[in-house]
Short mmCIF file of C-alpha atoms in Angstrom, two decimals:
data_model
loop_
_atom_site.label_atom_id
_atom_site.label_comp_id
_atom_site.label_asym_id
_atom_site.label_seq_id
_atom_site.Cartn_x
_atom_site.Cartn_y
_atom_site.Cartn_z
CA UNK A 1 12.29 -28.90 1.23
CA UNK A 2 12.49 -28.62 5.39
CA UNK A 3 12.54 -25.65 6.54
CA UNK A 4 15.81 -25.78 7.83
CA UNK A 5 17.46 -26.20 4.80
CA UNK A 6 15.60 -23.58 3.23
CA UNK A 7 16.92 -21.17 5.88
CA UNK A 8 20.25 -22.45 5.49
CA UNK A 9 20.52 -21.49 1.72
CA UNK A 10 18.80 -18.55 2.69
CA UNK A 11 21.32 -17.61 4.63
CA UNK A 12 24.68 -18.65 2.49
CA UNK A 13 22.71 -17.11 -0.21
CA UNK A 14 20.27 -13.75 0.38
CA UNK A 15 21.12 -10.23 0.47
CA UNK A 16 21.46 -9.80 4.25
CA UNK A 17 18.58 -7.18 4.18
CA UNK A 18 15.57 -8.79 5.71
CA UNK A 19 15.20 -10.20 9.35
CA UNK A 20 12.95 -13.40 9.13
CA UNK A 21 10.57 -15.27 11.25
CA UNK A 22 11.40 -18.72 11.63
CA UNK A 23 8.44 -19.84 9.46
CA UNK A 24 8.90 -20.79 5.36
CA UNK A 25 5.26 -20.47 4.17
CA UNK A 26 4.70 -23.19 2.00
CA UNK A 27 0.35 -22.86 1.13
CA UNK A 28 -3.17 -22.80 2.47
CA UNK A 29 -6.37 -21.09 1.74
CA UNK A 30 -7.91 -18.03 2.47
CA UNK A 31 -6.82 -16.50 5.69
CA UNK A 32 -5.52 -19.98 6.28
CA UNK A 33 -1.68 -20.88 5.68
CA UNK A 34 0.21 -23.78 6.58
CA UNK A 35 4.15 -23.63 6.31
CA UNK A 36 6.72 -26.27 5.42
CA UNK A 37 6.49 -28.17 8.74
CA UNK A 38 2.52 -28.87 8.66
CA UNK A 39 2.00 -26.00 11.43
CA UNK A 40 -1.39 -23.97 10.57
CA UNK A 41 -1.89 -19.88 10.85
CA UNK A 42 -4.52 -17.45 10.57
CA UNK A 43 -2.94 -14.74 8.25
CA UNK A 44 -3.68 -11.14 9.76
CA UNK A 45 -1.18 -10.10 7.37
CA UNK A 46 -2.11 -11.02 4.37
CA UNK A 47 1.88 -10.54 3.24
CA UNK A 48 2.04 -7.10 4.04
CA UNK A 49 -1.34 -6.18 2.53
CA UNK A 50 -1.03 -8.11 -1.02
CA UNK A 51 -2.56 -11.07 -0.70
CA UNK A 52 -6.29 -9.20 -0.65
CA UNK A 53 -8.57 -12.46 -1.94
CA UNK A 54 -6.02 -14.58 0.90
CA UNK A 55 -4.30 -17.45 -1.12
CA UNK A 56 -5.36 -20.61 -3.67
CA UNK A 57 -8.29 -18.33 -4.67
CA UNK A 58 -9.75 -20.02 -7.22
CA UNK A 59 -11.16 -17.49 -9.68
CA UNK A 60 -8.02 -15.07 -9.27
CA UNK A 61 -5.76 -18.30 -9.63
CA UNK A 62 -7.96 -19.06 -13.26
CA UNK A 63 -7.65 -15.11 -14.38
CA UNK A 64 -4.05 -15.44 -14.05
CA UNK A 65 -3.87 -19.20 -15.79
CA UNK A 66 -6.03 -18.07 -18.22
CA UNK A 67 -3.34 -14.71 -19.28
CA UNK A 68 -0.45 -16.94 -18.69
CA UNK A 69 -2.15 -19.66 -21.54
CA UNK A 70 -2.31 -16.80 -23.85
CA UNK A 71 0.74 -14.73 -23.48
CA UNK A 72 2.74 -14.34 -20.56
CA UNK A 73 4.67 -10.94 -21.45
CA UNK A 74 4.53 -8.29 -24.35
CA UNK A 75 7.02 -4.93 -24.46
CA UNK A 76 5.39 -1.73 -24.11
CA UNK A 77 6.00 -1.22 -28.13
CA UNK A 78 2.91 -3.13 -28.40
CA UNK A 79 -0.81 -2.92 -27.54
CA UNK A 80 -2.23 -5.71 -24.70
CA UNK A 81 -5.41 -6.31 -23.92
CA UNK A 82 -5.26 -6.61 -20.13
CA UNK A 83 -3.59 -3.57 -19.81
CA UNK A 84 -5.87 -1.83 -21.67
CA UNK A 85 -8.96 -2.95 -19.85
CA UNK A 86 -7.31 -2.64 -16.70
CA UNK A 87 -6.53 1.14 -17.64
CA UNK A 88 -10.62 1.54 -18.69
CA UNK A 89 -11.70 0.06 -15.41
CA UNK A 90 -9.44 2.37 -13.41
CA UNK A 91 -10.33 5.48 -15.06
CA UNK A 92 -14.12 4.98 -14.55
CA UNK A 93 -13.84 3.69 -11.06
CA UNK A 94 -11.87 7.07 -9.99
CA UNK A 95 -12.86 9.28 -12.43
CA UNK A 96 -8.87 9.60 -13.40
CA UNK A 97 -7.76 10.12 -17.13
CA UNK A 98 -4.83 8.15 -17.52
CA UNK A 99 -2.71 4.90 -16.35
CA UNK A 100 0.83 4.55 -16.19
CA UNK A 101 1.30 0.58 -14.84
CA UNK A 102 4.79 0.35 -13.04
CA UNK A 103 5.92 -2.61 -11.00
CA UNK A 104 5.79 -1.89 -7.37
CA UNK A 105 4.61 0.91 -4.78
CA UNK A 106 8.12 2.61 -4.55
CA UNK A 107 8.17 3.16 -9.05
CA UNK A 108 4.64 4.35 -8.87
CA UNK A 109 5.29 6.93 -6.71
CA UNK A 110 8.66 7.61 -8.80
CA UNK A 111 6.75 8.09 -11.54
CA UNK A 112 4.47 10.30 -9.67
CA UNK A 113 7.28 13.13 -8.44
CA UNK A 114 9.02 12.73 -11.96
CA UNK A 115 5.20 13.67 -13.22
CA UNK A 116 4.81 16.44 -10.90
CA UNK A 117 8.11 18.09 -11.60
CA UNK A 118 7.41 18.00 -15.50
CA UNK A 119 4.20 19.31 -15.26
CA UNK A 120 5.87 22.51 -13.06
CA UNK A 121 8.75 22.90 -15.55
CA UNK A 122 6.17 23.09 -18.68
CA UNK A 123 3.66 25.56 -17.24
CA UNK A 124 6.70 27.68 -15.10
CA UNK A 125 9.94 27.10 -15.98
CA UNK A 126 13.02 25.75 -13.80
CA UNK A 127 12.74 26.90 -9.69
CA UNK A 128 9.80 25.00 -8.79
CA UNK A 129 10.59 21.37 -8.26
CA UNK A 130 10.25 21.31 -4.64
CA UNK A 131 8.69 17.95 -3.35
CA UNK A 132 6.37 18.29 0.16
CA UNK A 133 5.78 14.86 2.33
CA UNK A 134 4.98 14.10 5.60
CA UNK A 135 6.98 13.20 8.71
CA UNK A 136 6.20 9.82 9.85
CA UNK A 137 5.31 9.14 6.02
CA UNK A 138 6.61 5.81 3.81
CA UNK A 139 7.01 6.23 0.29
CA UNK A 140 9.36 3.77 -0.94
CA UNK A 141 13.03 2.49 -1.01
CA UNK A 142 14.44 4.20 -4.45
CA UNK A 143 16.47 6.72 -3.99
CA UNK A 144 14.06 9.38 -5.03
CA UNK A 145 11.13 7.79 -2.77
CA UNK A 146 13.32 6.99 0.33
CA UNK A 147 14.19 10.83 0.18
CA UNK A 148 10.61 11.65 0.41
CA UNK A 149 9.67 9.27 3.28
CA UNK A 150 9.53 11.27 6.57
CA UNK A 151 11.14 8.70 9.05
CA UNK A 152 15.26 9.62 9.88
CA UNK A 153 15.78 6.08 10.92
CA UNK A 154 15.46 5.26 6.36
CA UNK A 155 17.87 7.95 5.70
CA UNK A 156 21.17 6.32 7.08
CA UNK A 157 23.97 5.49 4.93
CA UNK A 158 22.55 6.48 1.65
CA UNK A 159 23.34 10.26 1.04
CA UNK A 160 23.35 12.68 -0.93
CA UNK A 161 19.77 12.54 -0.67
CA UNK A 162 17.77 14.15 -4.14
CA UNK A 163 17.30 17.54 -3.74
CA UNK A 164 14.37 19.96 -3.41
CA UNK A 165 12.76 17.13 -1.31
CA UNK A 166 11.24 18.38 2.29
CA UNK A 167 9.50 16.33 4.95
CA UNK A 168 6.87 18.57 7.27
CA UNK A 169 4.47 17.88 10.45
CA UNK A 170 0.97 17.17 8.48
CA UNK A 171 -0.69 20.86 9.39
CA UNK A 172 -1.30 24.10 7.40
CA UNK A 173 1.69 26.07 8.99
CA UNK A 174 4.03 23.75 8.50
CA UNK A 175 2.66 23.07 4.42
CA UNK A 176 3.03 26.95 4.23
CA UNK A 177 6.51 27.64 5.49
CA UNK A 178 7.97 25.43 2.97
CA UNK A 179 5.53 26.39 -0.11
CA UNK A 180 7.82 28.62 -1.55
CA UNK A 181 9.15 26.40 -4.99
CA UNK A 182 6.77 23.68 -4.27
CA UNK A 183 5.09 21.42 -7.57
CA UNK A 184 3.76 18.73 -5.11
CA UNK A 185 2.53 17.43 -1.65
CA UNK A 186 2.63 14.01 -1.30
CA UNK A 187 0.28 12.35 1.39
CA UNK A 188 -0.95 8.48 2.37
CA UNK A 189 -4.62 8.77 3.79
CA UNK A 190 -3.28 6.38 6.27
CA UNK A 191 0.27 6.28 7.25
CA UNK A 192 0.30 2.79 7.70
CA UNK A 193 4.25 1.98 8.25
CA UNK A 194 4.80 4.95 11.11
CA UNK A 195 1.99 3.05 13.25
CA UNK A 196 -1.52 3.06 11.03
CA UNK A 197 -2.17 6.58 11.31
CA UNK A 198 -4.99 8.24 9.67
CA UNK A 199 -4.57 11.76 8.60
CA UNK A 200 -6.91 14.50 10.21
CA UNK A 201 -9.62 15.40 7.73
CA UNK A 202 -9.74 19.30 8.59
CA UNK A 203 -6.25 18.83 7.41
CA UNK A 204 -6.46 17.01 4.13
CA UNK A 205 -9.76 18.84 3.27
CA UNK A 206 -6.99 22.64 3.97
CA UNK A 207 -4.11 20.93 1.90
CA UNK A 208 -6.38 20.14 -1.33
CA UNK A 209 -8.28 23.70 -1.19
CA UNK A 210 -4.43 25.28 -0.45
CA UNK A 211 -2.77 23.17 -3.26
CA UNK A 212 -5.87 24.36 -5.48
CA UNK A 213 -5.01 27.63 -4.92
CA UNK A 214 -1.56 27.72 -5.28
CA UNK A 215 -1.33 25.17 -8.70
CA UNK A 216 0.42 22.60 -6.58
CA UNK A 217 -0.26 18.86 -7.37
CA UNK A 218 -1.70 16.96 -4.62
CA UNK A 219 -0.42 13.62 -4.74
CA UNK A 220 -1.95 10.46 -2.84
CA UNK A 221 -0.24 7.18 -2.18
CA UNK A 222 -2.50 4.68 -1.81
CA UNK A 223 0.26 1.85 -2.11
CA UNK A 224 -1.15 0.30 0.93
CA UNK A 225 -4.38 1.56 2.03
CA UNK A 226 -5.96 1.40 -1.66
CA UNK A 227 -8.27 -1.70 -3.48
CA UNK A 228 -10.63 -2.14 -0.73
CA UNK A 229 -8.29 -2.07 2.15
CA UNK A 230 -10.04 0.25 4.00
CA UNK A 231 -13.81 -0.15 2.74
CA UNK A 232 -13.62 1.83 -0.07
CA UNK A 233 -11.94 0.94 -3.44
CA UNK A 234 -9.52 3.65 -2.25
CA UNK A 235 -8.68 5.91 1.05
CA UNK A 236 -8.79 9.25 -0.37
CA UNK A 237 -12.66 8.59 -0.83
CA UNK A 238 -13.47 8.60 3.14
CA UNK A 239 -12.03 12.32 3.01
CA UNK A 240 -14.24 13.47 0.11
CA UNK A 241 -11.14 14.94 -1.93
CA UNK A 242 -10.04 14.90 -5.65
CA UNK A 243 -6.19 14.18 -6.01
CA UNK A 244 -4.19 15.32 -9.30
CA UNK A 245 -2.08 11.92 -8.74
CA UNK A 246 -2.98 8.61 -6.98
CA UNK A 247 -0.56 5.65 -6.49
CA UNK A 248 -1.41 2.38 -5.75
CA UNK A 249 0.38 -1.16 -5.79
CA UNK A 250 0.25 -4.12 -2.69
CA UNK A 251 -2.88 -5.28 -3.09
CA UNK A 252 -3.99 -4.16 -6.45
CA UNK A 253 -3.09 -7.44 -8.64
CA UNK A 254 -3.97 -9.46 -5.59
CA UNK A 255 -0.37 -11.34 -5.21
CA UNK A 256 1.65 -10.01 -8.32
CA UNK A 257 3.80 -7.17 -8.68
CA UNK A 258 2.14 -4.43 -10.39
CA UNK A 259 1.87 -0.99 -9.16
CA UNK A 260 0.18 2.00 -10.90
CA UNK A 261 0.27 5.94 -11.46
CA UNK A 262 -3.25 7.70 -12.01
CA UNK A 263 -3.71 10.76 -13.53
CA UNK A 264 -6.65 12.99 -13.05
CA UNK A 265 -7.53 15.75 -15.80
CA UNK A 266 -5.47 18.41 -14.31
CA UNK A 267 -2.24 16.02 -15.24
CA UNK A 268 -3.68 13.65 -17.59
CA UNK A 269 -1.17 15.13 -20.54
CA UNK A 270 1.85 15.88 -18.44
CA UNK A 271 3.91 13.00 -20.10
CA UNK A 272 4.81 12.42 -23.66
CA UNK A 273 6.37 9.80 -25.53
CA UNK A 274 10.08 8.86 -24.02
CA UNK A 275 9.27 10.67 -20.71
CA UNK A 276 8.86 8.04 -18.73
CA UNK A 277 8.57 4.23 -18.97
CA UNK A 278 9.33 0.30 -17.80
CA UNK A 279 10.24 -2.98 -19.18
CA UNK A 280 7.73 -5.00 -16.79
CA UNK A 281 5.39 -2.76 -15.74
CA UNK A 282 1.54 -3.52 -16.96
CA UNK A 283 2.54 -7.14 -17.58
CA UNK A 284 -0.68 -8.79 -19.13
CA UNK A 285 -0.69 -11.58 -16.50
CA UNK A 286 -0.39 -9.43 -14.09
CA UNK A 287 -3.07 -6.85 -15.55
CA UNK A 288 -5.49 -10.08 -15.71
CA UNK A 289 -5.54 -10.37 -12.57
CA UNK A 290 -5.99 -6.74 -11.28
CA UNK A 291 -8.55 -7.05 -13.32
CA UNK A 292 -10.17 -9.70 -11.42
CA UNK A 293 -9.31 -7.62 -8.20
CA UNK A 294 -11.01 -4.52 -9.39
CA UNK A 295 -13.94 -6.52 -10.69
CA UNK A 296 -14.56 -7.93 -7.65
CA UNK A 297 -14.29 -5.06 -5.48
CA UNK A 298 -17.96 -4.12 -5.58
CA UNK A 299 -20.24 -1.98 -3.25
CA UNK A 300 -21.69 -5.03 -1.72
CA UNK A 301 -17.92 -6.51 -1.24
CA UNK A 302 -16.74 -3.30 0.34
CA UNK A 303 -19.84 -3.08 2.54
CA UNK A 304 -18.58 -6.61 3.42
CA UNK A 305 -15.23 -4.80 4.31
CA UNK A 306 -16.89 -2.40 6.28
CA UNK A 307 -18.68 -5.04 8.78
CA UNK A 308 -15.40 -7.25 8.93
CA UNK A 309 -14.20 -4.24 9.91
CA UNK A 310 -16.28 -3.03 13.02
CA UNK A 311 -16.51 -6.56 13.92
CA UNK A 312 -12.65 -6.97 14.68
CA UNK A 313 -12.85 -3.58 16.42
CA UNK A 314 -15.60 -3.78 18.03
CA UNK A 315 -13.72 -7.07 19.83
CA UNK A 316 -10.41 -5.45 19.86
CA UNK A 317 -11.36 -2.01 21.97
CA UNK A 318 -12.38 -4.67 24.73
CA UNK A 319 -9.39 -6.47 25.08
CA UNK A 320 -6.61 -6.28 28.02
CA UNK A 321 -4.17 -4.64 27.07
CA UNK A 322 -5.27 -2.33 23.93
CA UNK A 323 -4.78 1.53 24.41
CA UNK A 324 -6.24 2.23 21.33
CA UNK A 325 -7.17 1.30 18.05
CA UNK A 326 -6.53 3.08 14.99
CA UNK A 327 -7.16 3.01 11.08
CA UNK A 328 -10.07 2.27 8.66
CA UNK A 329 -11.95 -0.76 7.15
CA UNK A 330 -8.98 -3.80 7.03
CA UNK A 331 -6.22 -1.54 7.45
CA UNK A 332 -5.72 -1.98 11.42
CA UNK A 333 -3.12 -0.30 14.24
CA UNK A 334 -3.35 -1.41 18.33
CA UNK A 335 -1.26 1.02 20.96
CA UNK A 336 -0.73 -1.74 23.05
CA UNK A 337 0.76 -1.75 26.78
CA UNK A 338 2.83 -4.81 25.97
CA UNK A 339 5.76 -4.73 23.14
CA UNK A 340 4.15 -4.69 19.60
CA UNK A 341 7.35 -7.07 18.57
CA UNK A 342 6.76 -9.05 21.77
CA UNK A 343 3.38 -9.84 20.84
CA UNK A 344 4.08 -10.64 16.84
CA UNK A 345 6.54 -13.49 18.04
CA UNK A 346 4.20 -15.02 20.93
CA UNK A 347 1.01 -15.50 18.27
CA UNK A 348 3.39 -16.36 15.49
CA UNK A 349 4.53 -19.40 17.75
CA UNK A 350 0.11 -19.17 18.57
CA UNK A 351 -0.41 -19.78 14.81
CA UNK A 352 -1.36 -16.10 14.11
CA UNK A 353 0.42 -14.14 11.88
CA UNK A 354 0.13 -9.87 12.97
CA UNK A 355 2.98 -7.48 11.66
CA UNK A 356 4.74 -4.52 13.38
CA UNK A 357 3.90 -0.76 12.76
CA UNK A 358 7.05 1.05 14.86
CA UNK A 359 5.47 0.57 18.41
CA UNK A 360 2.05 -0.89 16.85
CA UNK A 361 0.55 -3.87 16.16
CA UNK A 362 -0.24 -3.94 12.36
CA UNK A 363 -3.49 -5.95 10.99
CA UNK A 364 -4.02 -6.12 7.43
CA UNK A 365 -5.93 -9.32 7.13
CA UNK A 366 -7.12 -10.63 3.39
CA UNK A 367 -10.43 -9.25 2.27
CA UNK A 368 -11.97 -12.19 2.40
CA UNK A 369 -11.57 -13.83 5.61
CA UNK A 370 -13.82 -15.71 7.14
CA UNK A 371 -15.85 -14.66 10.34
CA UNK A 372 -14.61 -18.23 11.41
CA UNK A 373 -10.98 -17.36 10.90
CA UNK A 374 -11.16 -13.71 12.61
CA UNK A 375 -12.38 -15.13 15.71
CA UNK A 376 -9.79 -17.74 15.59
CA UNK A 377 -7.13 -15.25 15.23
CA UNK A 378 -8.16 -12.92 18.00
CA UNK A 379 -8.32 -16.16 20.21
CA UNK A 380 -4.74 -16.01 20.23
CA UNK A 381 -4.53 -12.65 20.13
CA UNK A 382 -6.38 -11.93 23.28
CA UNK A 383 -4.28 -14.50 25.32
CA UNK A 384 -1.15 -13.10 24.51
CA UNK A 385 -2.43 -10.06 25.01
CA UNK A 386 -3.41 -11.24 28.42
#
């Protein structure tokens, strides 16, 4: 199908929610996509950070053949096999307890507040349900998860908001004023949609001591910066801490929807049996090829990450044009003097594909890209920038 008719049923058809790009990607490999019309990109974006292995991998693609040959879905009523490994390789990767496998970013992190408002209520009784984020934070679009993200420009239209949920500025006073009937602080290592901004470690390395202290659960949502994005298998690692609750989704199952809810020991009984649950969530295709993911994201691979990494920065701090640059491993922010949307839509028509971070420019290319392919992408990147 041409792309214009494609749009055009897109447009009779779709939700009116998302503004599109004038592009209908149709395949490619790696880093490498082409789109309906035969045009060719280098994917810096890796579709918003999922795509980790790029596409038409070959052993992800015969992971997720091999699941879908077997059994393509089984109810939570019954055991699975992926799920089960998946949940093993999890736990001794992080040194967690216990999985709950969800669908998506936004119902892992559901899970996660309805987790850390249980495990208040059994240990102290009703008056301590208050939820602590971040300004500038992202945490999802439910209702529950939009409450908790710390950007006003989300919170139009859609009140009343859920209660006992409070937004702060990410330091100690701030975490302190509003402590007072508090069962969680939510944070993202690296609050990616706000601009790719990584949290101060003084800070983080305060909040878990303070929430230590005080019995609240620190909670870390790693729905975009975690499975290798930023070097290590996940974010909260570069700051030396130990959550009580991790989220994760995007890149996890490397292209399927599958999100996830870990538990460390300090919550690894807080739900029982009706508490919580989803029709979808730890689908075995889907867990086959997280599984693959995980596998693959070894030392050596992350160490790969890592030089990827300072390579593209290294090139980056030297262009016209870039204040600063911001982020860790593949997870990537530029202050730029010239529009971040500005620049997006002149390397799109280039053949690069970037995305937006509020005034940044947003890189979050697939693991695996090739040396070849970054320097083709910042090719175009640099001229525009010019």
């Amino acid at each position: 199908m041409k792309f214009e008719e494609i749009k055009r049923i897109d447009d009779l058809y779709g939700a009116e929610t998302f503004t599109r790009y004038p592009v209908a990607l149709a395949g490619g490999n790696g880093a490498t996509l082409t789109d309906t019309e035969g045009n060719r990109y280098v994917d810096f974006g890796s579709g918003i950070g999922v795509n980790i292995f790029g596409v038409n991998d070959e052993d992800w693609k015969h992971a997720v053949t091999d699941q879908l040959n077997r059994i393509q879905h089984a109810s939570n009523l019954y055991y699975a096999e992926p799920q089960a490994r998946l949940m093993e390789m999890l736990c001794k990767r992080t040194g967690a307890k216990r999985v709950f496998f969800a669908n998506s970013g936004a119902e892992a992190n559901e899970c996660a507040f309805k987790a850390a408002r249980k495990y208040s209520f059994s240990k102290y009784g009703s008056g301590r349900s208050k939820i602590i984020s971040l300004n500038h934070s992202f945490h999802g679009r439910t209702l529950f998860t939009l409450t908790a993200t710390g950007q006003d420009s989300f919170h139009k239209y859609f009140d009343p908001f859920v209660p006992d949920v409070v937004s702060v500025d990410a330091d100690m006073e701030s975490i302190r004023k509003e402590v007072c009937g508090a069962c969680a602080v939510v944070i993202e290592p690296i609050q990616g949609e706000s601009g790719v901004r990584a949290l101060d470690p003084e800070f983080v390395h305060a909040l878990e001591k303070f929430c230590r202290k005080q019995d609240i659960l620190l909670i870390v949502d790693e729905v975009q910066t975690g499975n290798g994005r930023t070097g290590k298998l996940y974010a909260y690692e570069h700051y030396g801490i130990t959550p009580d609750i991790v989220t994760t989704a995007k890149g996890l199952a490397g292209g399927l929807p599958l999100g996830a809810c870990l538990f460390f020991e300090k919550t690894e009984h807080v739900f029982s049996a009706g508490d919580h649950g989803s029709t979808f969530g730890g689908n075995p295709v889907c867990c086959a090829a997280a599984i693959n993911v995980i596998s693959r994201l070894t030392d050596d691979f992350l160490l790969e990450v890592h030089g990827k990494s300072e390579y593209l920065r290294a090139k980056l701090r030297l262009f016209d044009g870039v204040k600063s640059v911001t982020g860790f491993g593949l997870m990537i922010g530029l202050e730029t003097e010239k529009s971040a949307k500005e620049i997006v839509a002149e390397c799109l028509q280039k053949g690069l594909l970037l995305l937006t971070a509020h005034d940044r420019v947003r890189l979050l290319p697939p693991l695996t890209i090739t040396k070849t392919e970054i320097d083709e992408g910042l090719s175009v990147l640099k001229e525009v920038l010019k």
